Coordinates of C-alpha atoms in Angstrom, one line a residue:
M511 CA 25.5 51.1 42.1
K512 CA 22.0 50.4 40.8
F513 CA 18.8 49.9 42.6
L514 CA 15.1 49.5 41.8
H515 CA 12.5 51.7 43.6
T516 CA 8.9 50.4 43.8
S517 CA 6.0 50.8 46.1
D518 CA 2.3 50.3 46.7
W519 CA 1.9 46.7 45.6
H520 CA -1.4 46.3 47.5
V521 CA -1.3 42.6 47.2
G522 CA -4.7 41.1 48.2
K523 CA -6.6 44.0 46.7
T524 CA -9.9 43.1 45.2
L525 CA -11.9 45.3 42.9
K526 CA -15.7 45.2 43.2
G527 CA -15.4 41.7 44.5
R528 CA -13.1 40.5 41.8
N529 CA -10.0 38.6 43.0
R530 CA -6.9 40.0 41.4
L531 CA -4.2 37.8 43.0
E532 CA -3.3 36.1 39.7
E533 CA -2.9 39.5 38.1
Q534 CA -0.8 40.8 41.1
A535 CA 1.4 37.7 40.8
G536 CA 2.1 38.6 37.2
V537 CA 3.0 42.2 38.2
L538 CA 5.5 40.9 40.8
R539 CA 7.0 38.4 38.4
E540 CA 7.6 41.3 36.0
I541 CA 9.2 43.4 38.7
T542 CA 11.5 40.5 39.6
Q543 CA 12.5 40.0 36.0
I544 CA 13.3 43.8 35.7
A545 CA 15.4 43.7 38.8
V546 CA 17.3 40.6 37.6
G547 CA 17.6 41.7 34.0
N548 CA 19.2 45.0 35.1
D549 CA 21.5 43.3 37.6
V550 CA 20.5 45.7 40.3
D551 CA 22.3 45.8 43.7
A552 CA 19.1 46.4 45.7
V553 CA 15.3 46.6 45.5
L554 CA 13.7 49.2 47.7
I555 CA 10.0 48.8 48.4
A556 CA 8.5 51.9 49.9
G557 CA 5.5 50.5 51.7
D558 CA 2.0 49.2 51.2
L559 CA 3.1 45.7 50.2
Y560 CA -0.4 44.5 51.2
E561 CA -3.9 45.9 50.8
N562 CA -4.8 45.6 54.4
A563 CA -3.3 44.9 57.9
A564 CA -4.5 41.3 57.9
P565 CA -3.6 39.9 54.5
T566 CA -4.8 36.4 53.5
A567 CA -2.4 33.5 53.5
D568 CA -2.3 33.5 49.7
A569 CA -1.4 37.2 49.6
Q570 CA 1.4 36.7 52.1
R571 CA 2.6 33.6 50.2
L572 CA 2.9 35.7 47.0
V573 CA 4.8 38.5 48.7
V574 CA 7.2 36.3 50.6
R575 CA 7.9 34.2 47.5
T576 CA 8.7 37.3 45.5
L577 CA 11.0 38.7 48.2
L578 CA 12.8 35.4 48.5
Q579 CA 13.3 35.2 44.7
L580 CA 14.9 38.6 44.8
A581 CA 17.1 37.8 47.7
K582 CA 18.3 34.5 46.1
Q583 CA 19.7 36.6 43.2
D584 CA 22.0 38.3 45.7
I585 CA 19.9 41.4 45.6
E586 CA 19.7 43.5 48.8
V587 CA 15.9 43.7 49.6
V588 CA 14.8 46.6 51.9
L589 CA 11.2 47.3 52.6
I590 CA 9.1 49.5 54.9
A591 CA 5.6 49.4 56.2
G592 CA 2.9 51.7 54.6
N593 CA -0.4 52.8 56.1
H594 CA -2.1 49.7 54.7
D595 CA 0.4 47.3 56.3
H596 CA 0.6 46.2 59.9
G597 CA 4.0 47.4 60.9
A598 CA 4.1 45.5 64.2
T599 CA 3.5 42.2 62.4
L600 CA 6.2 42.9 59.8
E601 CA 8.6 43.6 62.8
A602 CA 7.7 40.3 64.3
Y603 CA 9.1 38.5 61.2
K604 CA 12.2 40.7 61.0
P605 CA 14.6 38.2 62.6
L606 CA 13.6 35.5 60.1
M607 CA 13.6 37.9 57.2
D608 CA 17.1 39.2 58.1
I609 CA 18.4 35.6 57.9
A610 CA 17.0 35.3 54.4
G611 CA 18.6 38.6 53.3
I612 CA 15.3 40.6 53.4
H613 CA 15.4 43.7 55.6
V614 CA 12.1 44.7 57.0
Y615 CA 11.2 47.9 58.8
G616 CA 7.7 48.0 60.2
Q617 CA 8.2 50.8 62.7
A618 CA 10.3 54.0 62.9
R619 CA 13.4 53.9 65.0
P620 CA 16.4 56.2 65.5
A621 CA 19.6 55.8 63.6
A622 CA 21.4 54.5 66.6
K623 CA 18.9 51.6 66.9
G624 CA 18.8 50.5 63.3
G625 CA 16.9 53.3 61.6
V626 CA 19.6 53.4 58.8
H627 CA 20.2 50.3 56.8
S628 CA 23.8 50.1 55.5
F629 CA 25.3 47.6 53.0
R630 CA 28.0 47.3 50.3
A631 CA 26.8 47.2 46.7
K632 CA 27.7 43.9 45.2
S633 CA 28.7 45.5 41.8
T634 CA 30.9 48.3 43.0
D635 CA 31.6 47.7 46.7
E636 CA 30.3 51.2 47.3
R637 CA 28.8 51.9 50.8
V638 CA 25.0 52.5 50.7
N639 CA 23.0 54.1 53.6
V640 CA 19.2 53.9 53.5
A641 CA 17.4 56.0 56.0
V642 CA 14.1 54.1 56.5
L643 CA 10.9 55.9 57.6
P644 CA 7.7 53.7 57.6
F645 CA 4.3 55.3 57.7
L646 CA 3.8 57.4 60.8
S647 CA 0.2 57.9 61.9
Q648 CA -0.8 61.3 63.1
R649 CA -1.5 59.8 66.6
Y650 CA 2.2 59.3 67.0
A651 CA 2.8 63.0 66.1
V652 CA 0.1 64.7 68.2
R653 CA -1.3 63.3 71.4
A654 CA -5.1 63.1 71.7
A655 CA -5.1 66.0 74.1
E656 CA -3.3 68.2 71.6
I657 CA -5.7 67.2 68.9
I658 CA -8.6 68.5 71.0
A659 CA -6.8 71.7 72.1
N660 CA -4.9 72.7 68.9
T661 CA -6.2 74.3 65.7
P662 CA -5.8 72.2 62.5
S663 CA -2.9 74.4 61.5
Q664 CA -1.1 73.7 64.8
N665 CA -1.6 70.0 64.3
V666 CA -0.2 70.2 60.8
G667 CA 2.9 71.9 62.3
A668 CA 3.2 69.2 64.9
Y669 CA 3.2 66.4 62.3
D670 CA 5.5 68.3 60.0
Q671 CA 7.9 68.9 62.9
L672 CA 7.9 65.2 64.0
I673 CA 8.8 64.1 60.5
R674 CA 11.6 66.7 60.4
D675 CA 13.0 65.6 63.7
V676 CA 13.0 61.9 62.7
L677 CA 14.6 62.6 59.4
D678 CA 17.2 64.9 61.0
N679 CA 18.2 62.0 63.2
L680 CA 18.3 59.4 60.4
T681 CA 20.1 61.5 57.9
G682 CA 22.6 62.5 60.5
A683 CA 24.1 59.1 59.9
F684 CA 24.8 59.8 56.2
T685 CA 28.5 59.7 55.2
S686 CA 30.2 61.5 52.3
D687 CA 31.8 58.3 51.0
A688 CA 28.4 56.5 50.5
V689 CA 25.3 56.6 48.4
N690 CA 22.8 58.1 50.8
I691 CA 19.1 57.3 50.3
V692 CA 15.9 58.2 52.1
M693 CA 13.0 55.7 51.8
A694 CA 9.7 56.9 53.3
H695 CA 5.9 56.3 53.1
L696 CA 4.2 59.7 53.3
T697 CA 2.5 62.5 51.4
C698 CA 4.6 65.4 50.1
T699 CA 2.8 68.7 49.9
G700 CA 1.9 69.4 46.2
G701 CA 1.9 65.7 45.3
V702 CA -0.8 64.5 43.0
F703 CA -3.1 61.6 44.1
G704 CA -3.1 58.5 42.0
G705 CA -6.8 57.8 42.7
G706 CA -6.8 54.8 45.0
E707 CA -5.3 56.2 48.2
R708 CA -7.0 56.5 51.6
A709 CA -7.8 60.2 51.8
A710 CA -8.0 60.2 55.6
Q711 CA -4.3 59.2 55.8
S712 CA -3.1 61.3 52.9
I713 CA -4.4 64.8 53.5
M714 CA -5.6 66.7 56.6
E715 CA -2.6 66.7 58.9
Y716 CA -0.6 64.2 56.9
H717 CA 1.4 66.1 54.4
V718 CA 5.0 67.5 54.7
P719 CA 7.0 69.7 52.3
A720 CA 9.7 68.1 50.2
A721 CA 12.1 70.7 51.6
I722 CA 12.5 68.5 54.7
F723 CA 14.7 66.1 52.7
P724 CA 18.4 67.1 52.9
V725 CA 20.5 68.0 49.9
E726 CA 23.0 65.3 50.9
A727 CA 20.5 62.6 49.8
H728 CA 21.3 61.1 46.5
Y729 CA 17.7 59.9 46.1
V730 CA 14.4 60.0 48.1
A731 CA 12.3 56.9 47.4
L732 CA 8.7 57.6 48.4
G733 CA 5.6 55.5 48.6
H734 CA 1.9 56.3 49.3
L735 CA 0.8 58.3 46.3
H736 CA 0.0 56.0 43.5
R737 CA 0.9 58.3 40.6
R738 CA 4.4 58.3 39.2
Q739 CA 5.8 61.8 39.9
T740 CA 8.8 63.9 40.8
I741 CA 8.5 66.4 43.6
P742 CA 10.7 69.6 43.2
A743 CA 13.3 69.7 46.0
A744 CA 17.0 70.2 46.7
C745 CA 17.6 66.5 46.0
P746 CA 15.8 64.0 43.8
V747 CA 12.4 63.2 45.4
H748 CA 10.4 60.5 43.5
Y749 CA 7.2 58.6 43.9
S750 CA 7.4 55.4 41.9
G751 CA 3.6 55.0 42.0
S752 CA 1.8 51.7 42.0
P753 CA 2.9 49.2 39.4
Y754 CA -0.7 48.5 38.3
A755 CA -4.0 50.3 38.5
I756 CA -5.4 49.8 42.0
D757 CA -8.8 51.3 41.3
F758 CA -10.7 53.0 38.4
G759 CA -9.4 56.4 39.6
E760 CA -6.0 55.2 38.4
Q761 CA -7.0 54.0 35.0
N762 CA -5.0 56.7 33.1
N763 CA -1.8 56.4 35.3
T764 CA 1.5 55.3 33.9
H765 CA 2.8 52.2 35.8
V766 CA 6.5 51.9 36.2
V767 CA 9.4 51.0 38.5
C768 CA 12.3 53.4 38.9
L769 CA 15.8 52.2 38.0
V770 CA 18.3 54.4 39.9
E771 CA 22.0 54.6 39.3
A772 CA 24.1 56.6 41.8
S773 CA 27.6 56.9 43.1
P774 CA 29.1 58.9 46.0
G775 CA 29.4 62.5 44.9
T776 CA 27.5 61.9 41.6
P777 CA 23.9 62.9 40.9
A778 CA 21.5 60.0 40.6
K779 CA 20.3 59.0 37.1
I780 CA 16.6 57.8 37.1
T781 CA 15.1 55.6 34.4
D782 CA 11.4 54.7 34.3
I783 CA 10.8 51.1 33.3
P784 CA 7.2 50.3 32.3
V785 CA 5.3 47.5 34.1
T786 CA 2.8 46.0 31.7
A787 CA 1.5 42.9 33.4
G788 CA -1.5 44.5 35.2
R789 CA -4.9 44.5 33.5
R790 CA -6.1 47.8 32.2
L791 CA -9.1 49.5 33.9
R792 CA -11.4 51.4 31.5
T793 CA -14.5 53.6 31.9
I794 CA -16.7 53.5 28.8
E795 CA -19.9 55.3 28.1
G796 CA -22.8 54.7 25.8
T797 CA -26.2 53.0 25.4
V798 CA -26.5 49.2 26.0
A799 CA -26.5 48.6 22.2
Q800 CA -23.4 50.7 21.7
L801 CA -21.5 49.1 24.6
T802 CA -22.3 45.5 23.6
A803 CA -21.9 45.9 19.9
D804 CA -18.3 44.5 19.8
P805 CA -17.3 43.0 23.2
A806 CA -14.0 41.7 21.8
V807 CA -12.7 45.3 21.5
Y808 CA -12.3 45.5 25.3
G809 CA -10.1 42.4 25.5
E810 CA -9.3 41.4 29.1
D811 CA -9.8 45.0 30.4
Y812 CA -11.9 45.5 33.6
L813 CA -14.7 47.9 32.8
R814 CA -16.8 50.5 34.5
L815 CA -19.9 51.2 32.4
V816 CA -21.7 54.5 32.3
I817 CA -25.1 54.0 30.6
T818 CA -26.5 56.8 28.6
Q819 CA -30.1 55.7 28.5
P820 CA -32.9 55.1 31.0
A821 CA -32.6 51.8 32.9
Y822 CA -35.0 48.9 32.2
A823 CA -35.7 45.6 33.9
G824 CA -33.0 43.1 33.1
M825 CA -30.5 45.7 31.9
R826 CA -27.7 44.6 34.3
D827 CA -28.1 41.0 33.2
D828 CA -27.9 41.9 29.6
L829 CA -24.7 43.9 30.1
L830 CA -23.0 41.3 32.2
E831 CA -23.8 38.5 29.8
A832 CA -22.2 40.5 27.0
L833 CA -19.4 42.1 29.1
P834 CA -18.4 39.7 31.9
N835 CA -15.5 41.9 32.9
A836 CA -17.8 44.8 33.7
L837 CA -17.2 45.4 37.4
E838 CA -19.3 48.5 37.9
I839 CA -22.4 49.8 36.1
R840 CA -23.7 53.3 36.5
I841 CA -26.5 55.3 35.0
H842 CA -25.5 58.7 33.7
P843 CA -27.3 61.4 35.8
D844 CA -29.1 62.7 32.7
H845 CA -30.8 59.3 32.4
A846 CA -31.3 58.4 36.0
S847 CA -34.8 57.6 37.2
T848 CA -36.4 55.9 40.2
G849 CA -37.5 52.7 38.3
A850 CA -35.7 49.5 37.3
T851 CA -32.3 50.5 38.7
A852 CA -31.8 47.7 41.2
G853 CA -28.1 46.9 41.4
I854 CA -27.1 49.8 39.2
A855 CA -25.5 52.9 40.7
T856 CA -26.3 56.4 39.6
H857 CA -23.2 58.3 38.5
Q858 CA -22.8 60.6 41.5
P859 CA -19.6 61.9 43.0
T860 CA -18.4 59.9 46.0
K861 CA -17.7 61.9 49.1
T862 CA -15.0 61.0 51.6
P863 CA -16.0 60.3 55.2
A864 CA -14.6 63.6 56.3
Q865 CA -16.8 65.4 53.7
L866 CA -19.8 63.5 54.9
F867 CA -19.1 64.4 58.5
S868 CA -18.6 68.0 57.6
D869 CA -22.0 68.0 55.8
Y870 CA -23.6 66.5 58.9
C871 CA -22.1 69.1 61.2
H872 CA -23.3 71.9 58.9
S873 CA -26.8 70.4 58.9
V874 CA -27.0 70.5 62.7
G875 CA -25.3 73.8 63.1
V876 CA -21.9 72.6 64.6
S877 CA -18.8 74.5 63.6
D878 CA -15.9 73.5 65.8
D879 CA -12.4 72.7 64.5
R880 CA -11.8 70.5 67.6
V881 CA -14.7 68.3 66.7
T882 CA -13.4 67.9 63.1
A883 CA -9.9 67.1 64.4
L884 CA -11.3 64.5 66.8
F885 CA -13.3 62.9 64.0
N886 CA -10.2 62.7 61.8
H887 CA -8.3 61.1 64.6
L888 CA -11.0 58.5 65.3
H889 CA -11.4 57.7 61.6
D890 CA -7.7 57.2 61.3
D891 CA -7.8 54.6 64.2
L892 CA -10.8 52.9 62.5
T893 CA -9.2 52.6 59.1
R894 CA -6.0 51.2 60.5
S895 CA -7.8 48.6 62.6
T896 CA -10.8 47.5 60.5
A897 CA -9.0 44.7 58.8
R898 CA -7.9 43.3 62.1
S899 CA -11.3 43.4 63.8

């Protein structure tokens, strides 16, 4: 049987205030065309369909339309919630989605209560078992009291053990006569960031080793890290990566969907199929004269400009007039000054909230792992609820 593995659509994502819904629609159309053109039995979407937990009506309309188009082609559609999605809301629509042939898993559940989605492949009539593991926040792995009392390494162990326990339960339902698949939204130890992930829900206590996946799995379809990559393990463990550049940190990534062919007792064959509909993100460096000499060379690319000359009054207006797709303008540190820089950022490294909090603690003489762990816990709660507040 054949299936398509994709993840991290982040529909509704804007970039420096620029609406990207039309671009995202093009990406999803291309994914649908790839699925139909390769006559796949299923499409597995490993989380983060949306950019935030309260997507706009237009974002939801685009995603639902795409899922229905796939289902109408007699393709089994299976999806899980990521850390950007609101799992409970996805669960609320599950009964309706099931009727449409779209199988939604917003929250983790044991195998006996629907944690393994099984179906027959239309092309071969082979049985397929998909163990589904939506994103699990650390607060479900370690109670608040344990976060206060435990050391960071103990908390890592607790999260690791929770994921192991859940997977042991789910994969216990695997059968030798079927294609057995794990689909999860999480960070594997040693995985490389794509550049646009939420650090607070990707590192700290949130990573697990790929060794937790059983050798019986024909394929492990992961979401969360935006870079296409394979994680060494006893079975095939793959991140499909995001199908377009989510942020400038991902401008050099390769964007694909994974076409997987598998049969019971046969190793999976994985083929990367490029997704080209997304607009390219580019960081370019030079003086104003150099950057604006030939605007046509940048095409429709979104640009981040790094200016290698001192700022002057009206510089931003000059640049945007010539390069309307410039979404960010920075002054190179070697040329930064205090004058005439309104609306232009200096090119300084961006620190994560955790790093900023660590710097503050150091400045006031506080060194306590429990305080750091509590901050991480509170930041996790905030980042998951901001879009709903």
